[in-house]
Coordinates of C-alpha atoms in Angstrom, one line a residue:
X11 CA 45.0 -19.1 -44.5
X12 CA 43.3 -18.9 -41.3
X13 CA 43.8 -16.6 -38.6
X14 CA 44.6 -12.9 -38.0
X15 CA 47.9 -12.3 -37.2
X16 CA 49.4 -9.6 -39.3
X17 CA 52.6 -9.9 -41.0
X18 CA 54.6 -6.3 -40.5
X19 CA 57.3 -5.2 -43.3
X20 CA 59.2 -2.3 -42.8
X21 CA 62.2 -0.5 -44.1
X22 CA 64.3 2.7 -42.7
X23 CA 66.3 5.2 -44.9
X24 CA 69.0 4.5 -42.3
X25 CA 70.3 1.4 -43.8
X26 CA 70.4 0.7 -47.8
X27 CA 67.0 0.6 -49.7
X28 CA 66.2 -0.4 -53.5
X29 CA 69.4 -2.1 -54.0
X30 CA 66.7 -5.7 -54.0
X31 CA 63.4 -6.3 -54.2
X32 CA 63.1 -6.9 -51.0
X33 CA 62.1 -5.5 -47.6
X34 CA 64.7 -5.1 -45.4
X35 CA 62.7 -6.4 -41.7
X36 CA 59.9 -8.5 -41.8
X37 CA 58.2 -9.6 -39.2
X38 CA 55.5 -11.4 -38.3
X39 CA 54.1 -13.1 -34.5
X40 CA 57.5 -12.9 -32.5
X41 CA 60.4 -13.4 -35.2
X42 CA 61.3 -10.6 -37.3
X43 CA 63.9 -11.9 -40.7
X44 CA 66.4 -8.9 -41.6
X45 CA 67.2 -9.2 -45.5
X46 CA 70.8 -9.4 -46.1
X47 CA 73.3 -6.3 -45.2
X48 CA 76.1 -5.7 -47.7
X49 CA 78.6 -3.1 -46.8
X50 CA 76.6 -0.6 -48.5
X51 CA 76.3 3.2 -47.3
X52 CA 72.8 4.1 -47.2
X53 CA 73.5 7.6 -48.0
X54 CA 75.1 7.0 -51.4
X55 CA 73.5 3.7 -52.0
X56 CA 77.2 2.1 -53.2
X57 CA 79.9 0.2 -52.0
X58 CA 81.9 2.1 -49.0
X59 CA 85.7 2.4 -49.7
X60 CA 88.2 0.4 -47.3
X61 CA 89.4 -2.9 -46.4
X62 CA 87.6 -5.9 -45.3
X63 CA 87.2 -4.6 -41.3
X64 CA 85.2 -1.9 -42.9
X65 CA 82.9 -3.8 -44.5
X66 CA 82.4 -5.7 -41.5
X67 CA 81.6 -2.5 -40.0
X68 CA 79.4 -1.1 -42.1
X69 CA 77.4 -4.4 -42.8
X70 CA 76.9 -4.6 -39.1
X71 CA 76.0 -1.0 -38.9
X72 CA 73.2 -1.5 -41.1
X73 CA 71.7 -4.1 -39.3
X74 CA 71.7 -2.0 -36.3
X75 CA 70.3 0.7 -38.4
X76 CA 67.3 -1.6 -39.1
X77 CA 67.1 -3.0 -35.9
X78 CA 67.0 0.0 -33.9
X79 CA 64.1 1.4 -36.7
X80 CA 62.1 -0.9 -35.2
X81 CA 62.7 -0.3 -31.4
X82 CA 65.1 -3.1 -30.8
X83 CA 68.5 -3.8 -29.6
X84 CA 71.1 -5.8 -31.0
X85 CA 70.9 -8.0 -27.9
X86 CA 67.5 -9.0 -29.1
X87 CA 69.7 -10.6 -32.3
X88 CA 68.8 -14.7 -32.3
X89 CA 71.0 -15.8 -35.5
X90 CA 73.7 -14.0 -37.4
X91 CA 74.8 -15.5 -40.8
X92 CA 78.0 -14.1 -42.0
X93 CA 79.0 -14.8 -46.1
X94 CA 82.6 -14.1 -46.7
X95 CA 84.5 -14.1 -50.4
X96 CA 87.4 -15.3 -48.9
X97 CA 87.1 -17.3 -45.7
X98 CA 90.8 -16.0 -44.7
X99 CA 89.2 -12.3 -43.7
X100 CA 87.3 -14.1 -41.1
X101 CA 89.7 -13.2 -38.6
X102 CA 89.4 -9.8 -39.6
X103 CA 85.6 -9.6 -39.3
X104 CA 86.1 -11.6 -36.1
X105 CA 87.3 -8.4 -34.5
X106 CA 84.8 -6.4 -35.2
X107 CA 81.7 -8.6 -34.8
X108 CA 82.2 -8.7 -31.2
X109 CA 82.0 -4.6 -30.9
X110 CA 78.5 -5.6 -32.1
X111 CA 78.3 -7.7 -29.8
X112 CA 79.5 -7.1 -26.4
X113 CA 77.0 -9.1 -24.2
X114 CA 74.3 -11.5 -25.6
X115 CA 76.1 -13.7 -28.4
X116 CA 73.4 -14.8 -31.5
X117 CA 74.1 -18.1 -32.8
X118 CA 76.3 -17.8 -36.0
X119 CA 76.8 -19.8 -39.4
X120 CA 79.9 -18.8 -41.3
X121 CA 80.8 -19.5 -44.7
X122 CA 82.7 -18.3 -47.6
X123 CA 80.9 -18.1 -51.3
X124 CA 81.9 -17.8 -54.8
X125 CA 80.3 -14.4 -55.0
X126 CA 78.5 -11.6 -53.6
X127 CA 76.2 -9.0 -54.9
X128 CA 77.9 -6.2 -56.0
X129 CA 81.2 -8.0 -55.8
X130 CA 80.5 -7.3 -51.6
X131 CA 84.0 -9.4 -50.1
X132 CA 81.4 -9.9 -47.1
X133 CA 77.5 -9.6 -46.3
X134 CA 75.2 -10.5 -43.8
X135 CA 71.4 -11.4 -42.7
X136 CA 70.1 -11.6 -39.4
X137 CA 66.9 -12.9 -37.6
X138 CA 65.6 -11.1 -33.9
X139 CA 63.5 -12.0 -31.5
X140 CA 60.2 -9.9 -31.6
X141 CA 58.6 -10.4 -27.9
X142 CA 55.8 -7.9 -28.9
X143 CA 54.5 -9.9 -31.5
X144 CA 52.4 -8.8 -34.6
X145 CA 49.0 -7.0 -34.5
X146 CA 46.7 -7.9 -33.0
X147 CA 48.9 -10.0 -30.4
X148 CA 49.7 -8.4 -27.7
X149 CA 53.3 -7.3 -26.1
X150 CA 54.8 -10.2 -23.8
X151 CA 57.9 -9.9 -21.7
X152 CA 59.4 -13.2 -23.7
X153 CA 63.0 -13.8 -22.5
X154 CA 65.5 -14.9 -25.3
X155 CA 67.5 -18.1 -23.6
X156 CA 71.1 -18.7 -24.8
X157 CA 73.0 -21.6 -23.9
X158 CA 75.9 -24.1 -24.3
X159 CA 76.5 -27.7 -23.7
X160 CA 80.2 -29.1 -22.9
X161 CA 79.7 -31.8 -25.0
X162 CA 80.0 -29.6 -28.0
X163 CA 82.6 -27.6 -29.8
X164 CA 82.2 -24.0 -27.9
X165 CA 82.9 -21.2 -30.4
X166 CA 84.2 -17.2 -28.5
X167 CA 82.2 -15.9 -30.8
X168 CA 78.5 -17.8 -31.1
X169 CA 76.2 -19.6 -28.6
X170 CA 75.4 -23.1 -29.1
X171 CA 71.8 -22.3 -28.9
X172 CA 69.6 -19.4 -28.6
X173 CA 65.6 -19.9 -28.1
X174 CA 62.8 -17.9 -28.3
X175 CA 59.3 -18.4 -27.8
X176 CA 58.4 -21.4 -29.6
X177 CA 61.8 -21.8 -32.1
X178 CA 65.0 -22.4 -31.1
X179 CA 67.8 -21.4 -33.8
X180 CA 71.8 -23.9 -33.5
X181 CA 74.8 -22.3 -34.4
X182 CA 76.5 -23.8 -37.6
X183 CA 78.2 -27.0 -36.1
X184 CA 81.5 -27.6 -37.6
X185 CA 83.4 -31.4 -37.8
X186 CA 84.8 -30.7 -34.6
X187 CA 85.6 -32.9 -31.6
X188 CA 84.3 -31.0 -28.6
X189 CA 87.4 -32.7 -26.3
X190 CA 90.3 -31.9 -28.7
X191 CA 88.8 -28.3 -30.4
X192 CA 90.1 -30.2 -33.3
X193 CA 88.3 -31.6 -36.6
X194 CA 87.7 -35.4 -36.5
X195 CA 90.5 -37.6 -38.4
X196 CA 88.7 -39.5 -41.2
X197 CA 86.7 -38.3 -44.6
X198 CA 83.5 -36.9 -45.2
X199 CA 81.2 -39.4 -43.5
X200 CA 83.0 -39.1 -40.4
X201 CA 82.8 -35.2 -40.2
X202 CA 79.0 -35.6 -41.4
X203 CA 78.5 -37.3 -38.2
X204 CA 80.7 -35.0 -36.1
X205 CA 78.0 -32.3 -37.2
X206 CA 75.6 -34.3 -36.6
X207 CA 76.2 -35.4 -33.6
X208 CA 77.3 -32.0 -32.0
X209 CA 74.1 -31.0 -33.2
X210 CA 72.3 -33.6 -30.7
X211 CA 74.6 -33.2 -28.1
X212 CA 73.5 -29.2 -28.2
X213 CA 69.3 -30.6 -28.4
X214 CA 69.9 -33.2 -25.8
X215 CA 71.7 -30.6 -23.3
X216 CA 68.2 -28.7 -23.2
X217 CA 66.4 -31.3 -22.8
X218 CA 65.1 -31.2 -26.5
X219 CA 64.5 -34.5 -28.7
X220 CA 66.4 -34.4 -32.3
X221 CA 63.3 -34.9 -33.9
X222 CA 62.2 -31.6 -33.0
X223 CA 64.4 -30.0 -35.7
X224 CA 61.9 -28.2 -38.4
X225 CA 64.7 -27.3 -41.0
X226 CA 68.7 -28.5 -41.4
X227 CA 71.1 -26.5 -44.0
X228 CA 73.9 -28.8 -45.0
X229 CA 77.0 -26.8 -46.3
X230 CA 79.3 -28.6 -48.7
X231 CA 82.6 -27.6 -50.3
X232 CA 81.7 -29.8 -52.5
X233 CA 78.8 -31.8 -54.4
X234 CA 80.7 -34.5 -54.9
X235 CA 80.3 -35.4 -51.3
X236 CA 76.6 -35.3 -51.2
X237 CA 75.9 -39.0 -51.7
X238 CA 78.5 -40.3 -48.5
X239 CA 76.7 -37.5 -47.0
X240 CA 73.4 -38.7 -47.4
X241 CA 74.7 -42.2 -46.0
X242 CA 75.0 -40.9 -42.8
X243 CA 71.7 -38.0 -42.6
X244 CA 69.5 -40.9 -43.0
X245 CA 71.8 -42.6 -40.0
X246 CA 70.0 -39.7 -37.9
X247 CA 66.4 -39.1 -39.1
X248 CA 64.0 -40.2 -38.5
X249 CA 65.6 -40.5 -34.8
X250 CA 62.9 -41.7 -32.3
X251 CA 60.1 -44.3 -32.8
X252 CA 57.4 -41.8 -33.4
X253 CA 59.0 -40.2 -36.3
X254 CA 59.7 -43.4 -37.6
X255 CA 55.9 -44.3 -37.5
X256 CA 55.6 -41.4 -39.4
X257 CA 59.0 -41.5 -41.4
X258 CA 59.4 -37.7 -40.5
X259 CA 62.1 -35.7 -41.7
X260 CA 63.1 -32.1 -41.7
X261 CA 62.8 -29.4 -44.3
X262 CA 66.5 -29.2 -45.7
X263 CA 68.6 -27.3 -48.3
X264 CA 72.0 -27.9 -49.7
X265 CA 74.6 -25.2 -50.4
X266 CA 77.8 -25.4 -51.9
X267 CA 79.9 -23.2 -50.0
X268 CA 83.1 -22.2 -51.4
X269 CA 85.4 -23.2 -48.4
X270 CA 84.4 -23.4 -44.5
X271 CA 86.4 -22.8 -41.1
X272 CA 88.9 -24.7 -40.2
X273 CA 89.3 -26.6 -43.7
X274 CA 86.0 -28.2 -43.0
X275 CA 84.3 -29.9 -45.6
X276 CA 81.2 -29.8 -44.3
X277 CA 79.2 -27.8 -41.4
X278 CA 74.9 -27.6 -40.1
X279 CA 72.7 -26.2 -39.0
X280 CA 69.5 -26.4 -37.4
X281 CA 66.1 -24.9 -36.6
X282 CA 63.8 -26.2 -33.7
X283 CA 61.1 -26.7 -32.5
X284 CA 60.6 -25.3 -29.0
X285 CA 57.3 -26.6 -27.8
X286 CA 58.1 -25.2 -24.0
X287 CA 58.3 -21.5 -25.6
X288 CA 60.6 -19.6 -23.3
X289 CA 58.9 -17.8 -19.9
X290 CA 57.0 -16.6 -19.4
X291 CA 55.6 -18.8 -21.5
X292 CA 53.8 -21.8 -19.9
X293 CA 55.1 -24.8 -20.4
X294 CA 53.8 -27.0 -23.2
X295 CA 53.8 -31.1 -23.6
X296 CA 56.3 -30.4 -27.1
X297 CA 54.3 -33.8 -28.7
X298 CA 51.5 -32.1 -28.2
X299 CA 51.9 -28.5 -29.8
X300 CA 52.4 -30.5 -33.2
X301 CA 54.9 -30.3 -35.9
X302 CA 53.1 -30.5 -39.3
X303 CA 55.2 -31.7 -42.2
X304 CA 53.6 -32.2 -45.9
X305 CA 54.6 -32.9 -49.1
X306 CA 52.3 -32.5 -52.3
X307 CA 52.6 -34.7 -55.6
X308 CA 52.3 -31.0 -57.3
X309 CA 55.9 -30.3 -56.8
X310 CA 59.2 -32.5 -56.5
X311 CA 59.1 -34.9 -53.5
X312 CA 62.9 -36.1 -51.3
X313 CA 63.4 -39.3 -49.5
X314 CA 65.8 -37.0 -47.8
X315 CA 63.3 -33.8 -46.4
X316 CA 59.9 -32.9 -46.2
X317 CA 58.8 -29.9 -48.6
X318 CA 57.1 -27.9 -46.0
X319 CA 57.3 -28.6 -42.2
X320 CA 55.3 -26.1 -40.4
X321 CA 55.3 -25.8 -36.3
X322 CA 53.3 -22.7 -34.6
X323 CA 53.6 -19.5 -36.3
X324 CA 56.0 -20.6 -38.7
X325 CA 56.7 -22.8 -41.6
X326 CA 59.9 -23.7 -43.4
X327 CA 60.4 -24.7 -47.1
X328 CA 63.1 -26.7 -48.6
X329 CA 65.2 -25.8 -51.3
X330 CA 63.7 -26.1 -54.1
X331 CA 65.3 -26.5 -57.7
X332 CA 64.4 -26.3 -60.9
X333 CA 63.2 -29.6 -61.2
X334 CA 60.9 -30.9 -64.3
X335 CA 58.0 -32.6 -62.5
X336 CA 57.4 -34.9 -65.6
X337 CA 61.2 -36.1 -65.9
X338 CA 62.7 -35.2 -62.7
X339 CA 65.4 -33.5 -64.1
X340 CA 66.7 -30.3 -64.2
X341 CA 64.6 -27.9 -66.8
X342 CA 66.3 -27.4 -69.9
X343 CA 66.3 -23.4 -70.0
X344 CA 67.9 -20.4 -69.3
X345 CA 68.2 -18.9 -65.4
X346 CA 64.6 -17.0 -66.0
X347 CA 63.1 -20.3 -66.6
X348 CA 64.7 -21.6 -64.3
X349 CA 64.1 -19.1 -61.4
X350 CA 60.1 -19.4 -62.8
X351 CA 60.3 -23.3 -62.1
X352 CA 62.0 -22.8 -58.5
X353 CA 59.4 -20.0 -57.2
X354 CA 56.4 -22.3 -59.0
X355 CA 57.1 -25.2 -57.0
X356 CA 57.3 -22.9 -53.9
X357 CA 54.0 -21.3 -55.0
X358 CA 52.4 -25.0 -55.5
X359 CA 53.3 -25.9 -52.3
X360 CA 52.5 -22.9 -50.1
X361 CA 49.0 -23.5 -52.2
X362 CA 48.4 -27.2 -51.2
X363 CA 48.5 -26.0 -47.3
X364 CA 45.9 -23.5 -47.8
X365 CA 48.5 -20.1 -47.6
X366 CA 49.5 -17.4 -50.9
X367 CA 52.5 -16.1 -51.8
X368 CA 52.3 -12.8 -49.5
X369 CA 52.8 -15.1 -46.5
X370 CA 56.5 -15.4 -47.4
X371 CA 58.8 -13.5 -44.6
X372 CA 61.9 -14.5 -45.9
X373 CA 63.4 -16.0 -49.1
X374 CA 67.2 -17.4 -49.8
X375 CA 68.7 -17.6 -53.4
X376 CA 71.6 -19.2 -54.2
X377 CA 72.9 -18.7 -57.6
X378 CA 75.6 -20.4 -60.0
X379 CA 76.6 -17.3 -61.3
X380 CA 75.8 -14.2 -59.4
X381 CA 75.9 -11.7 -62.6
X382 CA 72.3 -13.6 -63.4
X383 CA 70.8 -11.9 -60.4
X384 CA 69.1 -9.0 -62.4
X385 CA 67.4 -11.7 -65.0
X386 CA 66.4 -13.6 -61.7
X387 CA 64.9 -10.6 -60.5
X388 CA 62.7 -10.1 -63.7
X389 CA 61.4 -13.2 -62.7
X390 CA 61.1 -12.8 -58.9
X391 CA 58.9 -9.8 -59.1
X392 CA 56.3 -11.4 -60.9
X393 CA 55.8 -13.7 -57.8
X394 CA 56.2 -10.7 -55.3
X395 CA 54.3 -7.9 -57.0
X396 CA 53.2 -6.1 -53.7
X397 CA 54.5 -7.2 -50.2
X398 CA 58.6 -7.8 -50.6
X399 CA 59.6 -10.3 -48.4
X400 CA 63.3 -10.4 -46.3
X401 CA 66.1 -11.6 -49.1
X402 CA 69.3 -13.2 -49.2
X403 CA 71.4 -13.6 -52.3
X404 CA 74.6 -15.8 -52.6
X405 CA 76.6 -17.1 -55.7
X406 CA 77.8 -20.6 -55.3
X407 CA 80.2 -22.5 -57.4
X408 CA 77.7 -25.6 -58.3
X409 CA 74.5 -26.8 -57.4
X410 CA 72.6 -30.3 -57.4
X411 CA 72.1 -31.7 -60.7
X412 CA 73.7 -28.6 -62.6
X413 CA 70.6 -26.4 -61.7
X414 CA 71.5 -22.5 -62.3
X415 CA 69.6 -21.7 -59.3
X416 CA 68.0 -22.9 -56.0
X417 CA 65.3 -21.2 -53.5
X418 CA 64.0 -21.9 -50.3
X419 CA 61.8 -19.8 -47.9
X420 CA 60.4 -19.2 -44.8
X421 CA 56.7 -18.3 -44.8
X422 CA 53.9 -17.3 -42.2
X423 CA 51.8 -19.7 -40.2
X424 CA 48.9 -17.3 -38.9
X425 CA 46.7 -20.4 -38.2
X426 CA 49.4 -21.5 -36.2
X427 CA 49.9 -25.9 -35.8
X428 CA 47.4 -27.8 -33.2
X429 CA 46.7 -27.3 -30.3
X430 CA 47.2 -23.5 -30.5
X431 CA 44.6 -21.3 -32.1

């Protein structure tokens, strides 16, 4: 890896440590990832007592906890995930996620699992803004830029789209018909491309080309949908004639989700590239500040995403499951194994662009049974013996193929994509 930029871990005894390996802020240039908050009281290291408002409460307090460690506010929040065990307490959490959040709405995916760490009934990650960057950048008076488009479903408690410096992070778009509020009659393919195209309604109100999206996270109720699913994704990317030149596609992962708001059967989300950074940022020709997507024949190549896709100080890795390079099935084993194969194909590729496995700011683990977690951690460490990244940890009810496990991560891009040095 090239370049100087210094990735910055921290953790506070204000909010829950050594319940993970993991660190609970990591930052690194101007995004800092916040590992995931169960309702957890720091002081006791357990569970709190109470209903599901107060776990809400206390998950949210911990973020604040973290994010006030570091000399930030929550209005510098840029995306708020919320996991729910039950998707009918959202209402419930609703009401106290706006105390939280009085001014300056994040962008928000919601979604209900099959299980949470320490059988949690809700838990949450978080990513900030960071205007004054990582040693040795220096400080810069970035402004965060949050906005909505009329053309897509508005949501009381999420912005469409919140950028900041050179990414810009869309709110989990839902099968919903921006002029009814309603989902779109019809089956799966026709709330795929509701998502879809809410999701380029949002890009195109800013003035931002769908190809510019680095990393899409599909969320299914079910696997069985994948396939009409798939139909209409590839309806979508590559979208404009330069990415079909170069038959571009995003970085993506699949999670099985174990229902969604509304009744949905399937929601989006998005990360962009923001080549015109946000002021005071100058101004930047976005096909020129270059997205970088690679694939190596080391690991298990997609017609459907790109295994790394890299764009200024950042890089974003698919999900990657514990695929048998030889056969290109799943690995006959138990989760260890399994977890060994995932983080190996993440290792190979972060290799074959030139970075190591300390690079890694963030890393998201979806598991088929959540009681496996401490044999996946057995595993984990061995990949992460010194610098912990940000973790989140969800139990889903299946995942592609029959895998036991799936990981994706977000990693460090210190040498940062061209022109930019």
């Amino acid at each position: 890896m090239s370049g100087t930029i210094i990735k910055s871990a921290r953790n506070t005894a204000n909010a829950p440590q050594d319940l993970s390996p993991s660190t609970q802020s990591v930052a690194f240039s101007h995004y800092n990832n916040i590992s995931a908050q169960l309702p957890v009281d720091p002081k006791t290291g357990a569970l709190i007592a109470g209903d599901i408002k107060a776990q809400a409460r206390q998950c949210l307090t911990n973020i604040k906890a973290i994010v006030e460690s570091i000399d930030h506010v929550m209005d510098d929040v840029v995306k708020i995930t919320v996991f729910l065990k039950e998707i009918a307490d959202l209402d419930a959490v609703n009401t106290v996620y706006r105390e939280f959040f009085p001014h300056l709405l994040p962008t928000r995916t919601v979604l209900a699992v099959a299980g949470l760490p320490l059988g949690a009934a809700v838990q949450m990650d978080a990513l900030i803004s960071n205007g004054e960057g990582t040693f040795p950048q220096a400080p810069c008076p970035l402004l965060k830029l949050s906005r909505n488009s009329d053309k897509a479903p508005q949501d009381p408690l999420s912005t469409h789209t919140v950028a900041f410096s050179h990414y810009n992070n869309i709110g989990a778009q839902l099968p919903v018909d921006a002029a009814s509020g309603q989902l779109v009659a019809g089956g799966i393919q026709q709330q795929a491309k509701q998502c879809l195209r809410n999701i380029k309604h949002v890009l195109e109100s800013i003035d931002v080309p769908f190809d510019d999206i680095v990393k899409v996270t599909v969320y299914l109720t079910s696997l069985a949908d994948l396939d009409a699913v798939n139909e209409v994704y590839t309806t979508f990317f590559p979208d404009s004639a330069i990415a079909r030149a170069v038959a571009y596609l995003p970085a993506r992962s699949v999670i099985v989700a174990a229902a969604l708001p509304l009744g949905a059967r399937v929601q989006m989300d998005a990360v962009i590239s923001h080549g015109d950074g946000t002021p005071p940022q100058l101004v930047e020709d976005r096909h020129n500040l270059v997205i970088r997507a690679r694939n190596t024949d080391k690991a298990p190549r997609s017609p459907l995403h790109t295994q790394t896709v890299a764009f200024s100080h950042y890089n974003h890795i698919a999900g990657q499951l514990p695929l048998d390079l030889a056969t290109g099935k799943i690995l006959t084993g138990c989760v260890k194994e399994q977890t060994a194969q995932c983080l190996g194909h993440i290792k190979t590729i972060v290799e074959s662009i030139g970075h190591v496995m300390d690079d890694i700011v963030k890393v998201n683990i979806q598991l088929k049974n959540i009681a496996d977690l401490a044999e996946v951690d057995a595993i984990y460490t061995k990949y992460f013996p010194a610098y912990l990244p940000a973790r989140t940890v969800i139990g889903v009810s299946e995942l592609p193929a029959g895998a036991l496990v799936q990981i994706d991560a977000v990693m460090s891009n210190a040498e940062s994509t061209p022109p930019q040095a």
